[in-house]
Amino acid sequence: MELVNRTEISEFFLKGFSGYPALEHLLFPLCSTMYLVTLLGNTAIVAVSILDVRLHTPMYFFLGNLSILDICYTSTFVPLMLVHLLSAQKTISFIGCTLQMCLSLSTGSTECLLLAIMAYDRYLAICQPLRYPVLMSPRLCLSLAGTAWVLCFFKSVTETVIAMRLSFCGHHVINHFTCEILAVLKLACSDTSVSEALLLAGAILLLPIPLAFICLSYALILATILSMPSAAGRRKAFSTCSAHLAVVMLFYGTVIFVYMKPKSKEARISDEVFTVLYAVVTPMLNPVIYSLRNKEVKEAARKVWGRSWTSK
């Protein structure tokens, strides 16, 4: 009987904003524009960080990773969400839902760790400037980024497999616009305690702990900046750190609201709105924030743009 319950569902219906037709018509142009800006902006940062030799540093290596993550994360669900905003048939196959859940969990989790790694990089660069080239070597950069990607991928595969092996007893209407794991677990008619415990452990490891590490890093950075005798040095340090802090506050604030708040059986429209905020708006703002607040990125972009025009 349990096997039948698991296999009788071949597709899910993503309810999303279907109860709010006016909101759907408003969200389609907004989300389309934001997704296009996300793709163009993050692709530009990756291209500039590769093409300009001056940006071949740990900071821009991690920034390039962040941009790739943002492209992958939004691409796991935004294209299908845009189709569903204009369509009455808002279905996704069981396999498609599984893949979407796994990839979005993996990329989102990796971003949590990557933001902490970037804070550690800024701490070493500002607080240990003389030893920075030795401490943050290219090999360590690759190891830190690679470990974050691989660990979060295996963590997400484990969470997804356990969640999708539950019995759903024919329930197939997901009160969300994507196959978000918490929304899928609400459909289960079997024991979800293992999945919930795994998600809670992952949320603690990836949210408050990295955030506390980031806050500690920036507290030490702030103390170092305030003790700098040079006003120009203080301005440069504030400029490179303020962009990262803005991204951290926006990303962690919305994610903690969604994943660390008390569990509710009732689906709330606020959950979906906040998911749009951290899943669509934040990846769009990342390249904007870094390009506007970072003089090196703007100069490198102008140099690469000028070089491409002169070559024509």
mmCIF file of C-alpha atoms in Angstrom:
data_model
loop_
_atom_site.group_PDB
_atom_site.id
_atom_site.type_symbol
_atom_site.label_atom_id
_atom_site.label_comp_id
_atom_site.label_asym_id
_atom_site.label_seq_id
_atom_site.Cartn_x
_atom_site.Cartn_y
_atom_site.Cartn_z
ATOM 1 C CA MET A 1 0.000 0.000 0.000
ATOM 2 C CA GLU A 2 2.858 2.370 0.888
ATOM 3 C CA LEU A 3 4.467 1.770 -2.511
ATOM 4 C CA VAL A 4 1.192 2.610 -4.251
ATOM 5 C CA ASN A 5 0.917 5.874 -2.310
ATOM 6 C CA ARG A 6 4.408 6.859 -3.387
ATOM 7 C CA THR A 7 4.012 6.064 -7.053
ATOM 8 C CA GLU A 8 0.386 7.044 -7.777
ATOM 9 C CA ILE A 9 1.344 10.722 -8.142
ATOM 10 C CA SER A 10 2.895 11.398 -11.531
ATOM 11 C CA GLU A 11 2.666 15.187 -11.334
ATOM 12 C CA PHE A 12 2.006 18.043 -8.929
ATOM 13 C CA PHE A 13 -0.151 21.135 -9.327
ATOM 14 C CA LEU A 14 1.668 24.313 -8.275
ATOM 15 C CA LYS A 15 -1.073 26.538 -6.916
ATOM 16 C CA GLY A 16 1.196 29.566 -6.577
ATOM 17 C CA PHE A 17 -0.668 32.843 -6.961
ATOM 18 C CA SER A 18 -3.582 31.296 -8.885
ATOM 19 C CA GLY A 19 -6.022 32.661 -6.304
ATOM 20 C CA TYR A 20 -4.840 36.187 -7.140
ATOM 21 C CA PRO A 21 -5.177 36.710 -10.931
ATOM 22 C CA ALA A 22 -4.430 40.442 -10.710
ATOM 23 C CA LEU A 23 -1.234 39.676 -8.778
ATOM 24 C CA GLU A 24 -0.204 37.140 -11.431
ATOM 25 C CA HIS A 25 -0.557 39.746 -14.183
ATOM 26 C CA LEU A 26 1.512 42.163 -12.117
ATOM 27 C CA LEU A 27 4.203 39.619 -11.241
ATOM 28 C CA PHE A 28 4.842 38.413 -14.790
ATOM 29 C CA PRO A 29 6.434 41.626 -16.158
ATOM 30 C CA LEU A 30 8.164 42.311 -12.825
ATOM 31 C CA CYS A 31 9.675 38.823 -12.486
ATOM 32 C CA SER A 32 10.555 38.682 -16.210
ATOM 33 C CA THR A 33 12.465 41.946 -15.914
ATOM 34 C CA MET A 34 14.201 40.909 -12.686
ATOM 35 C CA TYR A 35 15.198 37.544 -14.139
ATOM 36 C CA LEU A 36 16.634 39.213 -17.253
ATOM 37 C CA VAL A 37 18.600 41.687 -15.087
ATOM 38 C CA THR A 38 19.822 38.759 -12.948
ATOM 39 C CA LEU A 39 21.110 36.871 -16.003
ATOM 40 C CA LEU A 40 22.732 39.896 -17.637
ATOM 41 C CA GLY A 41 24.181 41.404 -14.459
ATOM 42 C CA ASN A 42 25.640 38.212 -13.029
ATOM 43 C CA THR A 43 26.948 37.070 -16.413
ATOM 44 C CA ALA A 44 28.647 40.458 -16.781
ATOM 45 C CA ILE A 45 30.346 40.109 -13.386
ATOM 46 C CA VAL A 46 31.606 36.609 -14.239
ATOM 47 C CA ALA A 47 32.883 37.813 -17.630
ATOM 48 C CA VAL A 48 34.593 40.910 -16.213
ATOM 49 C CA SER A 49 36.240 38.972 -13.377
ATOM 50 C CA ILE A 50 37.651 36.504 -15.926
ATOM 51 C CA LEU A 51 38.683 38.975 -18.640
ATOM 52 C CA ASP A 52 40.325 41.627 -16.433
ATOM 53 C CA VAL A 53 43.608 40.399 -14.927
ATOM 54 C CA ARG A 54 43.377 42.920 -12.081
ATOM 55 C CA LEU A 55 40.318 41.069 -10.785
ATOM 56 C CA HIS A 56 42.098 37.710 -10.557
ATOM 57 C CA THR A 57 42.002 37.892 -6.761
ATOM 58 C CA PRO A 58 40.235 35.794 -4.099
ATOM 59 C CA MET A 59 37.538 38.423 -3.564
ATOM 60 C CA TYR A 60 36.460 38.376 -7.219
ATOM 61 C CA PHE A 61 36.875 34.619 -7.478
ATOM 62 C CA PHE A 62 34.257 34.246 -4.736
ATOM 63 C CA LEU A 63 32.128 36.998 -6.272
ATOM 64 C CA GLY A 64 32.179 35.075 -9.560
ATOM 65 C CA ASN A 65 31.041 31.961 -7.701
ATOM 66 C CA LEU A 66 28.225 33.963 -6.119
ATOM 67 C CA SER A 67 27.115 35.203 -9.536
ATOM 68 C CA ILE A 68 27.132 31.668 -10.980
ATOM 69 C CA LEU A 69 25.095 30.494 -7.976
ATOM 70 C CA ASP A 70 22.541 33.263 -8.491
ATOM 71 C CA ILE A 71 22.147 32.358 -12.175
ATOM 72 C CA CYS A 72 21.732 28.645 -11.380
ATOM 73 C CA TYR A 73 19.394 29.230 -8.440
ATOM 74 C CA THR A 74 16.946 31.506 -10.240
ATOM 75 C CA SER A 75 17.042 29.331 -13.371
ATOM 76 C CA THR A 76 15.831 26.299 -11.395
ATOM 77 C CA PHE A 77 12.339 27.744 -11.017
ATOM 78 C CA VAL A 78 11.833 31.242 -12.507
ATOM 79 C CA PRO A 79 11.334 30.150 -16.175
ATOM 80 C CA LEU A 80 8.632 27.647 -15.163
ATOM 81 C CA MET A 81 7.101 30.166 -12.747
ATOM 82 C CA LEU A 82 6.805 32.696 -15.581
ATOM 83 C CA VAL A 83 5.050 30.117 -17.777
ATOM 84 C CA HIS A 84 2.644 29.270 -14.951
ATOM 85 C CA LEU A 85 1.823 32.941 -14.327
ATOM 86 C CA LEU A 86 0.271 33.065 -17.804
ATOM 87 C CA SER A 87 -1.143 29.533 -17.893
ATOM 88 C CA ALA A 88 -4.083 27.817 -16.211
ATOM 89 C CA GLN A 89 -2.232 24.473 -16.332
ATOM 90 C CA LYS A 90 0.324 24.871 -13.547
ATOM 91 C CA THR A 91 1.623 21.305 -13.372
ATOM 92 C CA ILE A 92 5.091 19.825 -12.937
ATOM 93 C CA SER A 93 6.071 16.167 -13.219
ATOM 94 C CA PHE A 94 7.162 14.175 -10.165
ATOM 95 C CA ILE A 95 10.714 13.915 -11.567
ATOM 96 C CA GLY A 96 10.733 17.595 -12.498
ATOM 97 C CA CYS A 97 9.604 18.535 -9.000
ATOM 98 C CA THR A 98 12.330 16.354 -7.477
ATOM 99 C CA LEU A 99 15.044 17.935 -9.638
ATOM 100 C CA GLN A 100 13.778 21.448 -8.970
ATOM 101 C CA MET A 101 13.714 20.849 -5.227
ATOM 102 C CA CYS A 102 17.205 19.350 -5.156
ATOM 103 C CA LEU A 103 18.854 22.018 -7.309
ATOM 104 C CA SER A 104 17.217 24.961 -5.545
ATOM 105 C CA LEU A 105 18.142 23.529 -2.119
ATOM 106 C CA SER A 106 21.708 22.903 -3.252
ATOM 107 C CA THR A 107 22.341 26.340 -4.768
ATOM 108 C CA GLY A 108 20.558 28.183 -1.961
ATOM 109 C CA SER A 109 22.500 26.282 0.712
ATOM 110 C CA THR A 110 25.800 26.876 -1.087
ATOM 111 C CA GLU A 111 25.115 30.620 -1.119
ATOM 112 C CA CYS A 112 24.756 30.601 2.687
ATOM 113 C CA LEU A 113 28.239 29.104 3.055
ATOM 114 C CA LEU A 114 29.745 31.231 0.295
ATOM 115 C CA LEU A 115 28.649 34.470 1.979
ATOM 116 C CA ALA A 116 30.433 33.316 5.153
ATOM 117 C CA ILE A 117 33.551 32.451 3.127
ATOM 118 C CA MET A 118 33.477 35.898 1.541
ATOM 119 C CA ALA A 119 33.295 37.498 5.003
ATOM 120 C CA TYR A 120 36.338 35.460 6.072
ATOM 121 C CA ASP A 121 38.156 36.605 2.940
ATOM 122 C CA ARG A 122 37.418 40.280 3.759
ATOM 123 C CA TYR A 123 38.569 39.695 7.359
ATOM 124 C CA LEU A 124 41.929 38.348 6.203
ATOM 125 C CA ALA A 125 42.354 41.085 3.579
ATOM 126 C CA ILE A 126 41.696 43.927 6.022
ATOM 127 C CA CYS A 127 42.874 42.563 9.370
ATOM 128 C CA GLN A 128 45.843 40.507 8.105
ATOM 129 C CA PRO A 129 46.924 42.445 4.948
ATOM 130 C CA LEU A 130 50.604 41.411 5.021
ATOM 131 C CA ARG A 131 49.851 37.703 5.383
ATOM 132 C CA TYR A 132 46.740 37.764 3.175
ATOM 133 C CA PRO A 133 48.375 36.495 -0.075
ATOM 134 C CA VAL A 134 49.800 33.521 1.834
ATOM 135 C CA LEU A 135 46.738 32.776 3.977
ATOM 136 C CA MET A 136 44.190 33.073 1.136
ATOM 137 C CA SER A 137 46.129 31.163 -1.518
ATOM 138 C CA PRO A 138 44.554 30.084 -4.840
ATOM 139 C CA ARG A 139 44.547 26.499 -3.584
ATOM 140 C CA LEU A 140 42.610 27.480 -0.438
ATOM 141 C CA CYS A 141 40.130 29.500 -2.513
ATOM 142 C CA LEU A 142 39.393 26.476 -4.691
ATOM 143 C CA SER A 143 39.141 24.210 -1.646
ATOM 144 C CA LEU A 144 36.711 26.494 0.203
ATOM 145 C CA ALA A 145 34.454 27.067 -2.802
ATOM 146 C CA GLY A 146 34.588 23.432 -3.925
ATOM 147 C CA THR A 147 33.802 22.128 -0.441
ATOM 148 C CA ALA A 148 30.790 24.436 -0.160
ATOM 149 C CA TRP A 149 29.403 23.312 -3.539
ATOM 150 C CA VAL A 150 29.972 19.575 -2.922
ATOM 151 C CA LEU A 151 28.781 19.429 0.708
ATOM 152 C CA CYS A 152 25.587 21.352 -0.029
ATOM 153 C CA PHE A 153 24.878 19.217 -3.092
ATOM 154 C CA PHE A 154 25.062 15.955 -1.104
ATOM 155 C CA LYS A 155 23.076 17.501 1.764
ATOM 156 C CA SER A 156 20.349 18.564 -0.666
ATOM 157 C CA VAL A 157 20.251 15.191 -2.426
ATOM 158 C CA THR A 158 19.748 13.501 0.962
ATOM 159 C CA GLU A 159 16.960 15.894 1.997
ATOM 160 C CA THR A 160 15.216 15.583 -1.368
ATOM 161 C CA VAL A 161 15.341 11.779 -1.533
ATOM 162 C CA ILE A 162 13.922 11.415 1.995
ATOM 163 C CA ALA A 163 11.165 13.968 1.312
ATOM 164 C CA MET A 164 10.097 12.532 -2.047
ATOM 165 C CA ARG A 165 9.959 8.950 -0.713
ATOM 166 C CA LEU A 166 7.136 9.909 1.664
ATOM 167 C CA SER A 167 3.547 8.831 1.048
ATOM 168 C CA PHE A 168 1.306 11.591 -0.314
ATOM 169 C CA CYS A 169 -1.970 9.599 -0.474
ATOM 170 C CA GLY A 170 -2.995 11.291 -3.705
ATOM 171 C CA HIS A 171 -2.446 14.842 -2.453
ATOM 172 C CA HIS A 172 -0.851 16.730 -5.314
ATOM 173 C CA VAL A 173 -1.710 20.456 -4.924
ATOM 174 C CA ILE A 174 1.367 22.353 -3.693
ATOM 175 C CA ASN A 175 0.514 25.693 -2.120
ATOM 176 C CA HIS A 176 3.545 27.391 -3.645
ATOM 177 C CA PHE A 177 4.840 28.528 -7.035
ATOM 178 C CA THR A 178 7.778 26.117 -6.855
ATOM 179 C CA CYS A 179 8.523 22.661 -5.421
ATOM 180 C CA GLU A 180 9.712 24.160 -2.157
ATOM 181 C CA ILE A 181 10.459 21.361 0.308
ATOM 182 C CA LEU A 182 8.381 22.725 3.214
ATOM 183 C CA ALA A 183 5.355 23.102 0.924
ATOM 184 C CA VAL A 184 5.776 19.526 -0.378
ATOM 185 C CA LEU A 185 6.098 18.098 3.143
ATOM 186 C CA LYS A 186 2.673 19.551 4.002
ATOM 187 C CA LEU A 187 1.156 17.125 1.459
ATOM 188 C CA ALA A 188 2.637 14.037 3.111
ATOM 189 C CA CYS A 189 0.298 11.676 4.956
ATOM 190 C CA SER A 190 3.162 9.620 6.440
ATOM 191 C CA ASP A 191 5.597 10.512 9.229
ATOM 192 C CA THR A 192 7.681 13.547 8.271
ATOM 193 C CA SER A 193 9.705 13.765 11.498
ATOM 194 C CA VAL A 194 12.962 12.563 9.867
ATOM 195 C CA SER A 195 12.676 15.118 7.063
ATOM 196 C CA GLU A 196 11.798 17.890 9.481
ATOM 197 C CA ALA A 197 14.692 17.010 11.810
ATOM 198 C CA LEU A 198 17.096 16.958 8.859
ATOM 199 C CA LEU A 199 15.819 20.323 7.619
ATOM 200 C CA LEU A 200 16.078 21.861 11.086
ATOM 201 C CA ALA A 201 19.655 20.635 11.486
ATOM 202 C CA GLY A 202 20.530 21.984 8.052
ATOM 203 C CA ALA A 203 18.829 25.309 8.780
ATOM 204 C CA ILE A 204 20.805 25.722 12.020
ATOM 205 C CA LEU A 205 24.093 24.828 10.322
ATOM 206 C CA LEU A 206 23.489 27.083 7.323
ATOM 207 C CA LEU A 207 21.676 30.083 8.817
ATOM 208 C CA PRO A 208 22.500 31.216 12.389
ATOM 209 C CA ILE A 209 26.004 29.699 12.513
ATOM 210 C CA PRO A 210 27.320 31.266 9.260
ATOM 211 C CA LEU A 211 25.500 34.505 10.129
ATOM 212 C CA ALA A 212 27.174 34.610 13.546
ATOM 213 C CA PHE A 213 30.532 33.982 11.843
ATOM 214 C CA ILE A 214 29.830 36.830 9.401
ATOM 215 C CA CYS A 215 28.883 39.198 12.244
ATOM 216 C CA LEU A 216 32.061 38.293 14.152
ATOM 217 C CA SER A 217 34.185 38.823 11.047
ATOM 218 C CA TYR A 218 32.695 42.246 10.425
ATOM 219 C CA ALA A 219 32.979 43.259 14.066
ATOM 220 C CA LEU A 220 36.734 42.585 13.821
ATOM 221 C CA ILE A 221 36.859 44.333 10.438
ATOM 222 C CA LEU A 222 35.089 47.402 11.843
ATOM 223 C CA ALA A 223 37.523 47.590 14.758
ATOM 224 C CA THR A 224 40.453 47.399 12.314
ATOM 225 C CA ILE A 225 38.960 50.019 9.977
ATOM 226 C CA LEU A 226 38.374 52.501 12.810
ATOM 227 C CA SER A 227 41.992 52.176 13.877
ATOM 228 C CA MET A 228 43.328 52.959 10.389
ATOM 229 C CA PRO A 229 45.229 56.274 10.297
ATOM 230 C CA SER A 230 44.462 56.913 6.613
ATOM 231 C CA ALA A 231 41.050 58.295 5.667
ATOM 232 C CA ALA A 232 41.469 56.937 2.111
ATOM 233 C CA GLY A 233 42.189 53.477 3.490
ATOM 234 C CA ARG A 234 39.076 53.615 5.674
ATOM 235 C CA ARG A 235 36.914 54.666 2.716
ATOM 236 C CA LYS A 236 38.236 51.847 0.514
ATOM 237 C CA ALA A 237 37.696 49.257 3.249
ATOM 238 C CA PHE A 238 34.155 50.499 3.925
ATOM 239 C CA SER A 239 33.396 50.476 0.185
ATOM 240 C CA THR A 240 34.411 46.839 -0.350
ATOM 241 C CA CYS A 241 32.667 45.637 2.825
ATOM 242 C CA SER A 242 29.411 47.614 2.651
ATOM 243 C CA ALA A 243 28.345 45.910 -0.592
ATOM 244 C CA HIS A 244 28.833 42.461 0.915
ATOM 245 C CA LEU A 245 27.022 43.461 4.123
ATOM 246 C CA ALA A 246 24.017 44.757 2.149
ATOM 247 C CA VAL A 247 23.728 41.439 0.282
ATOM 248 C CA VAL A 248 24.111 39.438 3.517
ATOM 249 C CA MET A 249 21.394 41.404 5.337
ATOM 250 C CA LEU A 250 18.889 41.074 2.492
ATOM 251 C CA PHE A 251 19.562 37.375 1.854
ATOM 252 C CA TYR A 252 19.754 36.146 5.447
ATOM 253 C CA GLY A 253 16.895 38.342 6.673
ATOM 254 C CA THR A 254 14.376 36.896 4.228
ATOM 255 C CA VAL A 255 15.653 33.298 4.382
ATOM 256 C CA ILE A 256 15.558 33.218 8.203
ATOM 257 C CA PHE A 257 11.987 34.552 8.106
ATOM 258 C CA VAL A 258 10.904 31.684 5.830
ATOM 259 C CA TYR A 259 12.861 28.760 7.312
ATOM 260 C CA MET A 260 13.286 29.607 11.007
ATOM 261 C CA LYS A 261 9.797 30.870 11.851
ATOM 262 C CA PRO A 262 7.297 28.569 13.679
ATOM 263 C CA LYS A 263 5.863 25.875 11.421
ATOM 264 C CA SER A 264 2.289 26.330 10.234
ATOM 265 C CA LYS A 265 0.020 23.908 8.412
ATOM 266 C CA GLU A 266 -1.748 26.798 6.720
ATOM 267 C CA ALA A 267 -0.238 28.168 3.514
ATOM 268 C CA ARG A 268 0.300 31.914 3.678
ATOM 269 C CA ILE A 269 0.691 34.305 0.776
ATOM 270 C CA SER A 270 3.403 36.077 2.818
ATOM 271 C CA ASP A 271 5.590 32.952 2.554
ATOM 272 C CA GLU A 272 5.476 33.110 -1.227
ATOM 273 C CA VAL A 273 6.075 36.858 -1.308
ATOM 274 C CA PHE A 274 9.175 36.477 0.876
ATOM 275 C CA THR A 275 10.342 33.578 -1.294
ATOM 276 C CA VAL A 276 10.121 35.886 -4.314
ATOM 277 C CA LEU A 277 12.078 38.489 -2.345
ATOM 278 C CA TYR A 278 15.078 36.313 -1.504
ATOM 279 C CA ALA A 279 14.887 34.065 -4.586
ATOM 280 C CA VAL A 280 14.329 36.637 -7.340
ATOM 281 C CA VAL A 281 15.084 40.099 -5.972
ATOM 282 C CA THR A 282 18.332 39.283 -4.119
ATOM 283 C CA PRO A 283 20.095 37.636 -7.110
ATOM 284 C CA MET A 284 19.096 40.663 -9.197
ATOM 285 C CA LEU A 285 20.436 43.137 -6.638
ATOM 286 C CA ASN A 286 23.773 41.368 -6.074
ATOM 287 C CA PRO A 287 25.471 42.576 -9.298
ATOM 288 C CA VAL A 288 23.850 46.014 -8.950
ATOM 289 C CA ILE A 289 25.134 46.436 -5.387
ATOM 290 C CA TYR A 290 28.629 45.179 -6.173
ATOM 291 C CA SER A 291 28.981 47.240 -9.344
ATOM 292 C CA LEU A 292 27.671 50.458 -7.793
ATOM 293 C CA ARG A 293 29.643 50.158 -4.555
ATOM 294 C CA ASN A 294 32.876 48.815 -6.007
ATOM 295 C CA LYS A 295 35.145 51.134 -7.984
ATOM 296 C CA GLU A 296 37.326 48.272 -9.266
ATOM 297 C CA VAL A 297 34.358 46.477 -10.828
ATOM 298 C CA LYS A 298 33.146 49.648 -12.564
ATOM 299 C CA GLU A 299 36.627 50.417 -13.932
ATOM 300 C CA ALA A 300 37.136 46.834 -15.105
ATOM 301 C CA ALA A 301 33.719 46.810 -16.798
ATOM 302 C CA ARG A 302 34.520 50.044 -18.632
ATOM 303 C CA LYS A 303 37.895 48.655 -19.690
ATOM 304 C CA VAL A 304 36.418 45.383 -21.004
ATOM 305 C CA TRP A 305 33.567 47.235 -22.737
ATOM 306 C CA GLY A 306 36.001 49.670 -24.351
ATOM 307 C CA ARG A 307 38.264 46.837 -25.482
ATOM 308 C CA SER A 308 35.336 44.985 -27.092
ATOM 309 C CA TRP A 309 34.320 48.115 -29.050
ATOM 310 C CA THR A 310 37.857 48.915 -30.246
ATOM 311 C CA SER A 311 38.307 45.312 -31.448
ATOM 312 C CA LYS A 312 35.247 45.795 -33.685
#
